[in-house]
CSV table of C-alpha atoms in Angstrom, one decimal:
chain,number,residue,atom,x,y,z
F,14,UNK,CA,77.3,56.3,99.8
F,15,UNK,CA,74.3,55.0,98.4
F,16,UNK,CA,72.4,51.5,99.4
F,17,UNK,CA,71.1,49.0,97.3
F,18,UNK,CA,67.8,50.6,97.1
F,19,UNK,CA,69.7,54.1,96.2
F,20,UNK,CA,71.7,52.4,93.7
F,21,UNK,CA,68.2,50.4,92.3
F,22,UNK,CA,66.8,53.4,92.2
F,23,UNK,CA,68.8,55.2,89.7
F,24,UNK,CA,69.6,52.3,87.6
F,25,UNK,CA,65.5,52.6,87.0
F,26,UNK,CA,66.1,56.0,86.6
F,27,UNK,CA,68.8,55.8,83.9
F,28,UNK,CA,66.8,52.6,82.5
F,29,UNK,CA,63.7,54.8,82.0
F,30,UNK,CA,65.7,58.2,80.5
F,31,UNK,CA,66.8,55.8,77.9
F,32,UNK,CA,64.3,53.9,76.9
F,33,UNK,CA,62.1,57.5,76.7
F,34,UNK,CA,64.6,58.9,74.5
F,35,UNK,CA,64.7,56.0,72.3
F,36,UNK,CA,61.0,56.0,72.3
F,37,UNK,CA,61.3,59.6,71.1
F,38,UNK,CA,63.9,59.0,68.2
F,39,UNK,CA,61.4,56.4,66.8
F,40,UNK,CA,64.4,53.4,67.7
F,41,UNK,CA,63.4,49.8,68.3
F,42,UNK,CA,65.5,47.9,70.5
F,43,UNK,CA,67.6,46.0,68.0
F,44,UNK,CA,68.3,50.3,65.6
F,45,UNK,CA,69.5,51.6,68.8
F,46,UNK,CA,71.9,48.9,69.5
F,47,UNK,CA,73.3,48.7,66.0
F,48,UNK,CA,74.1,52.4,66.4
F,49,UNK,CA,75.6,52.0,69.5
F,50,UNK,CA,77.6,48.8,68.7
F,51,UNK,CA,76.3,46.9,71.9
F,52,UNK,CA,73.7,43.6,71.5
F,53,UNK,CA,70.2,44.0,72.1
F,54,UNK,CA,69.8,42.0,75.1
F,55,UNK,CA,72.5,44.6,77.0
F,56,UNK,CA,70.2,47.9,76.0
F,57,UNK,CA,67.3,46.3,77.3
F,58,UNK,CA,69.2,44.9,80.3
F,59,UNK,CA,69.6,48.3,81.0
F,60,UNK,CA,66.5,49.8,80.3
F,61,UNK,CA,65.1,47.5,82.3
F,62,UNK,CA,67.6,48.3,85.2
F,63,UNK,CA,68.7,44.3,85.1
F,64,UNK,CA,72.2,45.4,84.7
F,65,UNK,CA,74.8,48.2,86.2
F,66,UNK,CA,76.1,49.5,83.0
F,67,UNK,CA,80.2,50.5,82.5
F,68,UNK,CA,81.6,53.6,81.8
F,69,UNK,CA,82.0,51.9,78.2
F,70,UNK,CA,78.4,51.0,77.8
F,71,UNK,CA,76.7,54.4,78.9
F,72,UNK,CA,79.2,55.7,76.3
F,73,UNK,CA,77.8,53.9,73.4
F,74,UNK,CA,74.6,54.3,74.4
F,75,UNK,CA,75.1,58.4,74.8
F,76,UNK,CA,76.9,58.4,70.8
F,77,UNK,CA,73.7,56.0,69.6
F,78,UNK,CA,71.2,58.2,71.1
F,79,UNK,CA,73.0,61.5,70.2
F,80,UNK,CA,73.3,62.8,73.4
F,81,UNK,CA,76.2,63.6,76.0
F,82,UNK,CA,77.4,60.3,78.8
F,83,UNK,CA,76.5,62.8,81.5
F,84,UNK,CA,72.6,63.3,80.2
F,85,UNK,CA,72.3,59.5,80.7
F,86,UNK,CA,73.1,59.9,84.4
F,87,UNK,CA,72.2,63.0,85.6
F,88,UNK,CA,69.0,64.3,88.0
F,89,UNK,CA,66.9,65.8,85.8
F,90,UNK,CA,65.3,67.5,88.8
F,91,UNK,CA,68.8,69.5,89.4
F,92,UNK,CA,68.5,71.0,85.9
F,93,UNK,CA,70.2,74.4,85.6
F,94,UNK,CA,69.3,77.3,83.7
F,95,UNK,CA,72.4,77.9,82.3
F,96,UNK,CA,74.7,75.6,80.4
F,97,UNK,CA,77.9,75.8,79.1
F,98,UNK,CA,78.9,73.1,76.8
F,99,UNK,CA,82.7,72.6,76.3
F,100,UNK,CA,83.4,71.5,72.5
F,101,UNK,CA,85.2,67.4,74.4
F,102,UNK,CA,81.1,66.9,75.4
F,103,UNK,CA,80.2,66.9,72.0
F,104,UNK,CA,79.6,63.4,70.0
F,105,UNK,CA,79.4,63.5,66.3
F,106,UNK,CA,76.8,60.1,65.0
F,107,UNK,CA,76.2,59.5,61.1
F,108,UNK,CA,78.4,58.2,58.8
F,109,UNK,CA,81.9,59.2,57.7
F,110,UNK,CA,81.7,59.8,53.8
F,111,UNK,CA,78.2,60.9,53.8
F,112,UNK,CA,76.5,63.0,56.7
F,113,UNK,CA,77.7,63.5,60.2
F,114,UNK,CA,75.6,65.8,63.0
F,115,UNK,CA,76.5,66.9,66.4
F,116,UNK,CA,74.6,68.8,68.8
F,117,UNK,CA,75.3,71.9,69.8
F,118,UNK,CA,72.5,72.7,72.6
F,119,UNK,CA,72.2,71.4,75.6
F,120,UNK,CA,69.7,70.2,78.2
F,121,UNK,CA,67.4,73.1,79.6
F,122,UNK,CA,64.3,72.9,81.2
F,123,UNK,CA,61.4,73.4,79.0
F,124,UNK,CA,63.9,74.3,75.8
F,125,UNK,CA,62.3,76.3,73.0
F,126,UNK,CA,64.9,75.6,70.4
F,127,UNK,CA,67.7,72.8,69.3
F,128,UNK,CA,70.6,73.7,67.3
F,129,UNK,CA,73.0,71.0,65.2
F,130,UNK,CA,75.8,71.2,63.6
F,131,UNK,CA,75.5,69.5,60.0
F,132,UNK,CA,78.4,68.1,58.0
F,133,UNK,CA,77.2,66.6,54.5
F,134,UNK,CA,79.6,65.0,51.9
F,135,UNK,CA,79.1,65.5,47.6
F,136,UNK,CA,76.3,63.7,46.5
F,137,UNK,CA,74.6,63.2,50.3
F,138,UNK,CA,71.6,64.8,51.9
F,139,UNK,CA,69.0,64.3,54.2
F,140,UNK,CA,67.2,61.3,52.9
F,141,UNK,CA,64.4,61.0,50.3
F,142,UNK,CA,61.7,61.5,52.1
F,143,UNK,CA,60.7,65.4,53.3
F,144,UNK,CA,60.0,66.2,57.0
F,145,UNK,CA,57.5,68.7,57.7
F,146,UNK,CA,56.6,69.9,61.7
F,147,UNK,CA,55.2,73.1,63.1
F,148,UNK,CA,58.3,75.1,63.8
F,149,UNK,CA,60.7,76.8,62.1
F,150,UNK,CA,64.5,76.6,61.2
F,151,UNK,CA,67.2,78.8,60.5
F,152,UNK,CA,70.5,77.7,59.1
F,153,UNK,CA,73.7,79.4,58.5
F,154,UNK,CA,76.0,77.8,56.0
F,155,UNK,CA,79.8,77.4,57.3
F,156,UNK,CA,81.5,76.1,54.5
F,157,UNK,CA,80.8,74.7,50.9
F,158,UNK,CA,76.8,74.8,48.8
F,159,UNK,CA,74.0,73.0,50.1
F,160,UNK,CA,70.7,72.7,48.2
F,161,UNK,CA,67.7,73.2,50.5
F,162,UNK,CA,64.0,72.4,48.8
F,163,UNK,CA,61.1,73.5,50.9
F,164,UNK,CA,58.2,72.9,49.3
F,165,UNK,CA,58.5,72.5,45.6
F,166,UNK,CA,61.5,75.1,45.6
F,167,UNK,CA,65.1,74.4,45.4
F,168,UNK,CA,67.3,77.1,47.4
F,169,UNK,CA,71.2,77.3,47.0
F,170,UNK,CA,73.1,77.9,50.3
F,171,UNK,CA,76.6,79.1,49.9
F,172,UNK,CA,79.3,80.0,52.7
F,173,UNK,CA,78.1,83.0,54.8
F,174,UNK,CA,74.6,82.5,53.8
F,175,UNK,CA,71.6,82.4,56.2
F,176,UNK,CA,68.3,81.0,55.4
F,177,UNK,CA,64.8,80.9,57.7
F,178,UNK,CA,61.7,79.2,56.8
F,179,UNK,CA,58.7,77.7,58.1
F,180,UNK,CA,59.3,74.1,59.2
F,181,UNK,CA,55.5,73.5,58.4
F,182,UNK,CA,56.1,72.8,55.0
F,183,UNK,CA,57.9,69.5,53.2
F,184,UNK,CA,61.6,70.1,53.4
F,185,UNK,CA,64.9,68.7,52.9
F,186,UNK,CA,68.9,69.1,51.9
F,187,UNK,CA,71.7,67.8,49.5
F,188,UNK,CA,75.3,68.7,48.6
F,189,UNK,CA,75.5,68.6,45.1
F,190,UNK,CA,78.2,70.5,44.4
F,191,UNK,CA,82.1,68.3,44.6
F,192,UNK,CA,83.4,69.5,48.1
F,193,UNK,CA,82.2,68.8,52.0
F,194,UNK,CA,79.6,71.1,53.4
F,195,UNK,CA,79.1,71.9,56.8
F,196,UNK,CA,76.2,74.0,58.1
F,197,UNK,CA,74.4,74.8,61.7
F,198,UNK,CA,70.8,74.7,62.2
F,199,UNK,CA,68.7,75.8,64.7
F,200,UNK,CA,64.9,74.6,65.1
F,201,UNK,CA,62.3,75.8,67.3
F,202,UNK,CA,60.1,73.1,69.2
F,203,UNK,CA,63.1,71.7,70.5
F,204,UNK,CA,62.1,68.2,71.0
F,205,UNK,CA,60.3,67.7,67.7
F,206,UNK,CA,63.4,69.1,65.8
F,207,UNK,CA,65.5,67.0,68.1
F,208,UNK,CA,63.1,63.8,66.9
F,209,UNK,CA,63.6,65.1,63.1
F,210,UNK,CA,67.8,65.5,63.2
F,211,UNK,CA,68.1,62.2,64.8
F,212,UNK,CA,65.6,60.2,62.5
F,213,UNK,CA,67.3,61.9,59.7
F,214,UNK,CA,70.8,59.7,61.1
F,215,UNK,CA,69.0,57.0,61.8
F,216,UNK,CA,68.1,57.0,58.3
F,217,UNK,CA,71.2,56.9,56.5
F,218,UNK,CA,71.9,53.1,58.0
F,219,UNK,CA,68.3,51.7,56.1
């Protein structure tokens, strides 16, 4: 059993994991604790290792940041180079009605790519404003018509379809057609894409 310097230890651990990932998502304090319905003064308790946080709190924390409970509290140094992901680990964030995401990859060391699952409601996209980076995406349509634009062209996605592109260019999505949609994409440069799919939630509560 750990002492209290073991236990300080990997509160500071934990602390630091989350405030890095936040960091990365572009969340201030106050965005990442609307998202995970806690108050602002408990994530940065936490972040700051001032608290030990409950099973409830690393909970809401994993759903805000859009990541599994056990990615909060795991060594990183351990990681494996295998994973297998059962579907209970998985933590859909957005908002019912319009667009919900979960994520379908896991933790690796050094990933190369970041896949998402993408389920977007009639009449809701990805946000006005494009997102460009230097990857690329492929996505394979599940169910229902998306509308992709890259660039300045418009790019019907129907059930079964598969479409790759260059993630260097301006793009973005919308359901226009009367029924849900549901799609997975896959984007190299895992954290950048990662940074993208989460600003893109993050998005849909401004």
């Amino acid at each position: 059993m750990k002492g209290d310097a073991g236990l300080d230890a990997e509160l500071a651990r934990i602390g630091q994991r989350i405030r890095r990932w936040r960091q990365q998502s572009r969340l201030t304090l106050q965005e990442l604790a609307s998202r995970s319905g806690l108050a602002t003064s408990t994530v940065h308790k936490v972040e700051s290792a001032q608290m030990i946080p409950s099973v409830a709190v690393i909970l809401k924390l994993a759903r805000g940041l859009g990541r599994r409970p056990g990615d909060l509290v795991h060594d990183e140094s351990s990681s494996l180079d295998v994973l297998h992901l059962h579907a209970s680990e998985r933590h859909p964030v957005g908002i019912e009605g319009q667009m919900v995401v979960e994520r379908l990859s896991g933790d690796l060391p050094e990933p190369a790519l970041e896949t998402w699952r993408v389920t977007v409601h009639p009449g809701a996209g990805s946000g006005g404003d494009t997102i460009r980076y230097d990857g690329e995406e492929l996505v394979v349509m599940e169910e229902g018509e998306v509308v992709f634009r890259v660039g300045d062209e418009d790019y019907r996605l129907e059930a079964g379809d598969s479409f790759h592109f260059k993630a260097n260019r301006p793009h973005g999505w919308r359901n226009v057609s009367k029924s849900r949609a549901r799609f997975i994409v896959t984007g190299t440069l895992a954290r950048a894409f990662r940074a993208v799919m989460q600003g893109r939630v993050a998005g849909l509560s401004r």
